[in-house]
PDB file of C-alpha atoms and ligand atoms in Angstrom:
ATOM      1  CA  MET A  25       6.841 -18.074  -3.575  1.00  0.00           C
ATOM      2  CA  ALA A  26       7.849 -16.574  -0.260  1.00  0.00           C
ATOM      3  CA  LEU A  27       6.364 -14.517   2.524  1.00  0.00           C
ATOM      4  CA  ARG A  28       8.216 -11.215   2.883  1.00  0.00           C
ATOM      5  CA  THR A  29       8.642  -9.168   6.059  1.00  0.00           C
ATOM      6  CA  ILE A  30       6.485  -6.031   6.176  1.00  0.00           C
ATOM      7  CA  LEU A  31       8.365  -2.936   7.385  1.00  0.00           C
ATOM      8  CA  ILE A  32       6.859  -1.027  10.288  1.00  0.00           C
ATOM      9  CA  HIS A  33       6.853   2.785  10.484  1.00  0.00           C
ATOM     10  CA  PRO A  34       9.156   4.618  11.169  1.00  0.00           C
ATOM     11  CA  ASP A  35      11.569   3.353   8.511  1.00  0.00           C
ATOM     12  CA  PRO A  36      13.456   5.488   5.965  1.00  0.00           C
ATOM     13  CA  ARG A  37      12.469   3.017   3.199  1.00  0.00           C
ATOM     14  CA  LEU A  38       8.818   4.000   3.727  1.00  0.00           C
ATOM     15  CA  LYS A  39       9.623   7.715   3.282  1.00  0.00           C
ATOM     16  CA  ARG A  40      11.300   7.634  -0.151  1.00  0.00           C
ATOM     17  CA  ALA A  41       9.842   7.865  -3.651  1.00  0.00           C
ATOM     18  CA  ALA A  42      10.240   4.430  -5.276  1.00  0.00           C
ATOM     19  CA  LYS A  43      12.006   3.813  -8.615  1.00  0.00           C
ATOM     20  CA  PRO A  44       9.977   3.304 -11.820  1.00  0.00           C
ATOM     21  CA  VAL A  45      10.014  -0.245 -13.202  1.00  0.00           C
ATOM     22  CA  GLU A  46      11.775  -0.523 -16.572  1.00  0.00           C
ATOM     23  CA  THR A  47      10.975  -4.086 -17.632  1.00  0.00           C
ATOM     24  CA  VAL A  48       8.248  -6.490 -16.572  1.00  0.00           C
ATOM     25  CA  ASP A  49      10.230  -9.732 -16.546  1.00  0.00           C
ATOM     26  CA  LYS A  50      10.288 -13.059 -14.700  1.00  0.00           C
ATOM     27  CA  ALA A  51      11.943 -11.556 -11.614  1.00  0.00           C
ATOM     28  CA  MET A  52       9.169  -8.929 -11.502  1.00  0.00           C
ATOM     29  CA  ARG A  53       6.463 -11.622 -11.699  1.00  0.00           C
ATOM     30  CA  ARG A  54       8.180 -13.464  -8.827  1.00  0.00           C
ATOM     31  CA  LEU A  55       8.147 -10.249  -6.751  1.00  0.00           C
ATOM     32  CA  ILE A  56       4.429  -9.797  -7.538  1.00  0.00           C
ATOM     33  CA  ALA A  57       3.673 -13.404  -6.471  1.00  0.00           C
ATOM     34  CA  ASP A  58       5.521 -12.829  -3.176  1.00  0.00           C
ATOM     35  CA  MET A  59       3.616  -9.580  -2.637  1.00  0.00           C
ATOM     36  CA  PHE A  60       0.222 -11.289  -3.117  1.00  0.00           C
ATOM     37  CA  GLU A  61       1.223 -14.113  -0.771  1.00  0.00           C
ATOM     38  CA  THR A  62       2.354 -11.575   1.852  1.00  0.00           C
ATOM     39  CA  MET A  63      -0.775  -9.398   1.415  1.00  0.00           C
ATOM     40  CA  TYR A  64      -3.290 -12.290   1.670  1.00  0.00           C
ATOM     41  CA  ASP A  65      -1.402 -13.756   4.640  1.00  0.00           C
ATOM     42  CA  ALA A  66      -1.371 -10.462   6.597  1.00  0.00           C
ATOM     43  CA  PRO A  67      -4.309 -10.101   5.705  1.00  0.00           C
ATOM     44  CA  GLY A  68      -4.614  -6.790   3.851  1.00  0.00           C
ATOM     45  CA  VAL A  69      -6.409  -5.369   0.809  1.00  0.00           C
ATOM     46  CA  GLY A  70      -3.270  -3.826  -0.692  1.00  0.00           C
ATOM     47  CA  LEU A  71       0.530  -3.850  -0.493  1.00  0.00           C
ATOM     48  CA  ALA A  72       3.168  -1.600  -2.067  1.00  0.00           C
ATOM     49  CA  ALA A  73       6.718  -2.840  -2.788  1.00  0.00           C
ATOM     50  CA  PRO A  74       8.388  -0.267  -0.463  1.00  0.00           C
ATOM     51  CA  GLN A  75       6.489  -1.907   2.433  1.00  0.00           C
ATOM     52  CA  ILE A  76       8.665  -5.026   1.941  1.00  0.00           C
ATOM     53  CA  GLY A  77      11.811  -2.942   1.414  1.00  0.00           C
ATOM     54  CA  VAL A  78      11.783  -3.178  -2.392  1.00  0.00           C
ATOM     55  CA  ASP A  79      12.537   0.080  -4.208  1.00  0.00           C
ATOM     56  CA  ALA A  80      10.124  -0.304  -7.158  1.00  0.00           C
ATOM     57  CA  ARG A  81       6.810   1.246  -8.216  1.00  0.00           C
ATOM     58  CA  VAL A  82       4.750  -1.935  -7.807  1.00  0.00           C
ATOM     59  CA  VAL A  83       1.402  -2.369  -6.049  1.00  0.00           C
ATOM     60  CA  VAL A  84      -0.855  -5.362  -5.481  1.00  0.00           C
ATOM     61  CA  MET A  85      -4.479  -5.014  -4.373  1.00  0.00           C
ATOM     62  CA  ASP A  86      -7.614  -7.054  -3.751  1.00  0.00           C
ATOM     63  CA  CYS A  87     -10.596  -5.166  -2.341  1.00  0.00           C
ATOM     64  CA  ALA A  88     -13.181  -7.809  -3.310  1.00  0.00           C
ATOM     65  CA  PRO A  89     -15.703  -8.867  -0.616  1.00  0.00           C
ATOM     66  CA  LYS A  90     -14.187 -11.521   1.650  1.00  0.00           C
ATOM     67  CA  ASP A  91     -17.035 -14.009   1.014  1.00  0.00           C
ATOM     68  CA  GLY A  92     -16.592 -13.907  -2.782  1.00  0.00           C
ATOM     69  CA  PRO A  93     -13.919 -14.859  -5.306  1.00  0.00           C
ATOM     70  CA  ARG A  94     -10.527 -13.156  -5.185  1.00  0.00           C
ATOM     71  CA  GLU A  95      -9.932 -10.188  -7.501  1.00  0.00           C
ATOM     72  CA  PRO A  96      -6.147  -9.752  -7.532  1.00  0.00           C
ATOM     73  CA  LEU A  97      -4.967  -6.579  -9.278  1.00  0.00           C
ATOM     74  CA  THR A  98      -1.358  -5.595 -10.009  1.00  0.00           C
ATOM     75  CA  MET A  99      -0.362  -2.013 -10.830  1.00  0.00           C
ATOM     76  CA  ILE A 100       3.151  -1.224 -12.086  1.00  0.00           C
ATOM     77  CA  ASN A 101       4.217   2.442 -12.411  1.00  0.00           C
ATOM     78  CA  PRO A 102       0.651   3.628 -11.589  1.00  0.00           C
ATOM     79  CA  GLU A 103      -0.295   7.247 -12.267  1.00  0.00           C
ATOM     80  CA  VAL A 104      -3.486   8.995 -11.228  1.00  0.00           C
ATOM     81  CA  VAL A 105      -4.879  10.572 -14.412  1.00  0.00           C
ATOM     82  CA  ARG A 106      -8.313  11.708 -13.107  1.00  0.00           C
ATOM     83  CA  THR A 107      -9.829  12.539  -9.743  1.00  0.00           C
ATOM     84  CA  SER A 108     -13.464  13.309  -8.920  1.00  0.00           C
ATOM     85  CA  GLU A 109     -14.362  16.645  -7.363  1.00  0.00           C
ATOM     86  CA  GLU A 110     -16.482  14.713  -4.921  1.00  0.00           C
ATOM     87  CA  LEU A 111     -14.576  13.705  -1.790  1.00  0.00           C
ATOM     88  CA  ASN A 112     -15.096  10.728   0.451  1.00  0.00           C
ATOM     89  CA  GLU A 113     -13.984  10.150   4.046  1.00  0.00           C
ATOM     90  CA  HIS A 114     -12.848   6.608   4.807  1.00  0.00           C
ATOM     91  CA  GLU A 115     -11.322   4.938   7.861  1.00  0.00           C
ATOM     92  CA  GLU A 116      -7.878   3.729   6.786  1.00  0.00           C
ATOM     93  CA  GLY A 117      -5.428   1.246   8.222  1.00  0.00           C
ATOM     94  CA  CYS A 118      -1.977   0.196   7.027  1.00  0.00           C
ATOM     95  CA  LEU A 119       0.057  -2.986   7.377  1.00  0.00           C
ATOM     96  CA  SER A 120       3.066  -0.765   8.206  1.00  0.00           C
ATOM     97  CA  LEU A 121       1.075   0.764  11.112  1.00  0.00           C
ATOM     98  CA  PRO A 122      -0.418  -2.197  13.018  1.00  0.00           C
ATOM     99  CA  ASP A 123      -3.648  -1.381  14.919  1.00  0.00           C
ATOM    100  CA  VAL A 124      -3.639   2.276  13.845  1.00  0.00           C
ATOM    101  CA  TYR A 125      -6.759   3.660  12.159  1.00  0.00           C
ATOM    102  CA  GLY A 126      -7.676   7.143  11.027  1.00  0.00           C
ATOM    103  CA  LEU A 127     -10.170   9.021   8.874  1.00  0.00           C
ATOM    104  CA  VAL A 128      -8.713  10.265   5.580  1.00  0.00           C
ATOM    105  CA  THR A 129     -10.509  12.412   2.980  1.00  0.00           C
ATOM    106  CA  ARG A 130      -9.696  11.657  -0.661  1.00  0.00           C
ATOM    107  CA  PRO A 131     -11.420  11.911  -4.066  1.00  0.00           C
ATOM    108  CA  THR A 132     -14.320   9.413  -4.269  1.00  0.00           C
ATOM    109  CA  THR A 133     -13.254   8.092  -7.689  1.00  0.00           C
ATOM    110  CA  VAL A 134      -9.911   8.078  -9.492  1.00  0.00           C
ATOM    111  CA  GLY A 135      -8.696   7.075 -12.931  1.00  0.00           C
ATOM    112  CA  VAL A 136      -5.331   5.300 -12.890  1.00  0.00           C
ATOM    113  CA  ARG A 137      -2.986   4.413 -15.768  1.00  0.00           C
ATOM    114  CA  PHE A 138      -0.572   1.549 -15.094  1.00  0.00           C
ATOM    115  CA  LEU A 139       1.165  -1.507 -16.524  1.00  0.00           C
ATOM    116  CA  ASP A 140      -0.351  -4.872 -15.576  1.00  0.00           C
ATOM    117  CA  GLU A 141       1.718  -7.977 -14.700  1.00  0.00           C
ATOM    118  CA  THR A 142       2.146  -8.750 -18.435  1.00  0.00           C
ATOM    119  CA  GLY A 143       3.495  -5.262 -19.156  1.00  0.00           C
ATOM    120  CA  LYS A 144       0.301  -4.128 -20.912  1.00  0.00           C
ATOM    121  CA  LEU A 145      -0.766  -0.478 -20.475  1.00  0.00           C
ATOM    122  CA  VAL A 146      -4.161  -0.292 -18.750  1.00  0.00           C
ATOM    123  CA  GLU A 147      -6.390   2.588 -17.680  1.00  0.00           C
ATOM    124  CA  ARG A 148      -9.062   1.931 -15.078  1.00  0.00           C
ATOM    125  CA  ASP A 149     -11.520   3.897 -12.928  1.00  0.00           C
ATOM    126  CA  PHE A 150     -11.867   2.976  -9.286  1.00  0.00           C
ATOM    127  CA  ASP A 151     -14.553   3.778  -6.737  1.00  0.00           C
ATOM    128  CA  GLY A 152     -15.471   2.690  -3.214  1.00  0.00           C
ATOM    129  CA  LEU A 153     -12.760   0.870  -1.264  1.00  0.00           C
ATOM    130  CA  TRP A 154     -10.836   0.270  -4.523  1.00  0.00           C
ATOM    131  CA  ALA A 155     -10.431   4.049  -4.994  1.00  0.00           C
ATOM    132  CA  THR A 156      -9.358   4.595  -1.377  1.00  0.00           C
ATOM    133  CA  CYS A 157      -6.899   1.708  -1.527  1.00  0.00           C
ATOM    134  CA  ALA A 158      -5.441   2.671  -4.937  1.00  0.00           C
ATOM    135  CA  GLN A 159      -4.671   6.175  -3.629  1.00  0.00           C
ATOM    136  CA  HIS A 160      -3.260   4.784  -0.352  1.00  0.00           C
ATOM    137  CA  GLU A 161      -0.933   2.443  -2.316  1.00  0.00           C
ATOM    138  CA  ILE A 162       0.214   5.106  -4.796  1.00  0.00           C
ATOM    139  CA  ASP A 163       0.999   7.307  -1.781  1.00  0.00           C
ATOM    140  CA  HIS A 164       3.322   4.526  -0.528  1.00  0.00           C
ATOM    141  CA  LEU A 165       5.210   4.702  -3.856  1.00  0.00           C
ATOM    142  CA  ASN A 166       5.703   8.415  -3.176  1.00  0.00           C
ATOM    143  CA  GLY A 167       6.921   7.878   0.395  1.00  0.00           C
ATOM    144  CA  ARG A 168       3.648   8.994   1.984  1.00  0.00           C
ATOM    145  CA  LEU A 169       1.657   7.239   4.732  1.00  0.00           C
ATOM    146  CA  PHE A 170      -1.977   7.877   5.668  1.00  0.00           C
ATOM    147  CA  ILE A 171      -0.891   9.348   9.018  1.00  0.00           C
ATOM    148  CA  ASP A 172       0.676  12.220   7.038  1.00  0.00           C
ATOM    149  CA  TYR A 173      -2.936  13.432   6.532  1.00  0.00           C
ATOM    150  CA  LEU A 174      -3.582  13.524  10.300  1.00  0.00           C
ATOM    151  CA  GLY A 175      -2.544  16.309  12.664  1.00  0.00           C
ATOM    152  CA  ALA A 176       1.095  16.582  13.761  1.00  0.00           C
ATOM    153  CA  ALA A 177       0.303  15.767  17.402  1.00  0.00           C
ATOM    154  CA  ARG A 178      -1.631  12.611  16.504  1.00  0.00           C
ATOM    155  CA  ARG A 179       1.093  11.580  14.038  1.00  0.00           C
ATOM    156  CA  MET A 180       3.837  11.967  16.673  1.00  0.00           C
ATOM    157  CA  MET A 181       1.847   9.945  19.180  1.00  0.00           C
ATOM    158  CA  ILE A 182       1.403   7.150  16.631  1.00  0.00           C
ATOM    159  CA  THR A 183       5.109   7.260  15.669  1.00  0.00           C
ATOM    160  CA  ASP A 184       6.115   6.906  19.321  1.00  0.00           C
ATOM    161  CA  ARG A 185       3.734   3.947  19.708  1.00  0.00           C
ATOM    162  CA  MET A 186       5.232   2.262  16.597  1.00  0.00           C
ATOM    163  CA  LYS A 187       8.818   2.795  17.880  1.00  0.00           C
ATOM    164  CA  LYS A 188       7.829   1.071  21.105  1.00  0.00           C
ATOM    165  CA  LEU A 189       6.179  -1.795  19.179  1.00  0.00           C
ATOM    166  CA  LYS A 190       9.329  -2.267  17.093  1.00  0.00           C
ATOM    167  CA  ARG A 191      11.541  -2.311  20.212  1.00  0.00           C
ATOM    168  CA  GLU A 192       9.297  -4.952  21.804  1.00  0.00           C
ATOM    169  CA  ARG A 193       9.279  -7.077  18.635  1.00  0.00           C
ATOM    170  CA  ALA A 194      13.102  -6.882  18.353  1.00  0.00           C
ATOM    171  CA  LYS A 195      13.401  -7.937  22.002  1.00  0.00           C
ATOM    172  CA  ALA A 196      10.988 -10.865  21.533  1.00  0.00           C
ATOM    173  CA  ALA A 197      12.873 -12.012  18.423  1.00  0.00           C
ATOM    174  CA  ALA A 198      16.174 -12.050  20.317  1.00  0.00           C
ATOM    175  CA  HIS A 199      14.854 -14.537  22.903  1.00  0.00           C
TER     176      HIS A 199
HETATM  177  O1  LIG B 201      -5.259  -3.664   4.454  1.00  0.00           O
HETATM  178  C1  LIG B 201      -5.410  -2.453   4.289  1.00  0.00           C
HETATM  179  N1  LIG B 201      -6.617  -1.896   4.509  1.00  0.00           N
HETATM  180  C2  LIG B 201      -6.947  -0.598   4.139  1.00  0.00           C
HETATM  181  C3  LIG B 201      -8.127  -0.065   4.649  1.00  0.00           C
HETATM  182  C4  LIG B 201      -8.503   1.215   4.317  1.00  0.00           C
HETATM  183  C5  LIG B 201      -7.718   1.961   3.484  1.00  0.00           C
HETATM  184  C6  LIG B 201      -6.528   1.452   2.990  1.00  0.00           C
HETATM  185  C7  LIG B 201      -6.150   0.182   3.316  1.00  0.00           C
HETATM  186  S1  LIG B 201      -4.679  -0.463   2.669  1.00  0.00           S
HETATM  187  C8  LIG B 201      -4.245  -1.615   3.913  1.00  0.00           C
HETATM  188  C9  LIG B 201      -3.048  -2.423   3.487  1.00  0.00           C
HETATM  189  C10 LIG B 201      -1.856  -1.518   3.322  1.00  0.00           C
HETATM  190  O2  LIG B 201      -1.221  -1.065   4.230  1.00  0.00           O
HETATM  191  N2  LIG B 201      -1.542  -1.178   2.097  1.00  0.00           N
HETATM  192  O3  LIG B 201      -0.517  -0.338   1.876  1.00  0.00           O
HETATM  193 NI1  LIG B 202      -0.404   0.906   3.675  1.00  0.00          NI
END
């Protein structure tokens, strides 16, 4: 297993639709293991493959309470098949946007069809943080970040802040 580097916005690899997975093989299970290690280390409640520069429709999540047992969930080629009419506003963050938070309105519950890490087709309903996170991660697979739901002015301010952060990190790494 290996920790992978999480890409920071802006990066063209975060803006592209990711490629569907064709076979769930050993290499895929190794990628999934690396993604969980990277997500728990960060720490975060979800991670999408494009965030580590991998062009594949793969998501890992764990929105279980921090004081309880882990509930790792892998979604390959996920598709939203149902959304509630009821909407819910939730404060979101993103590992590709360090220290940025914003309110995003999304359906309260969603049904998602996906392949699990064994390649089995699964359909599951999500609510609460799981529903918010599942939609946030599927957005990543479609090249969309949560700041795309905010106003243009706010988004530009955040993008400028992230460019500055990346410049400072590159400078620190060179020393
Ligand atoms: O760790 C994360 N927390 C979070 C909080 C509210 C809504 C979505 C998320 S996902 C985020 C990790 C991440 O960036 N996943 O892509
Ligand atoms: Ni994210």
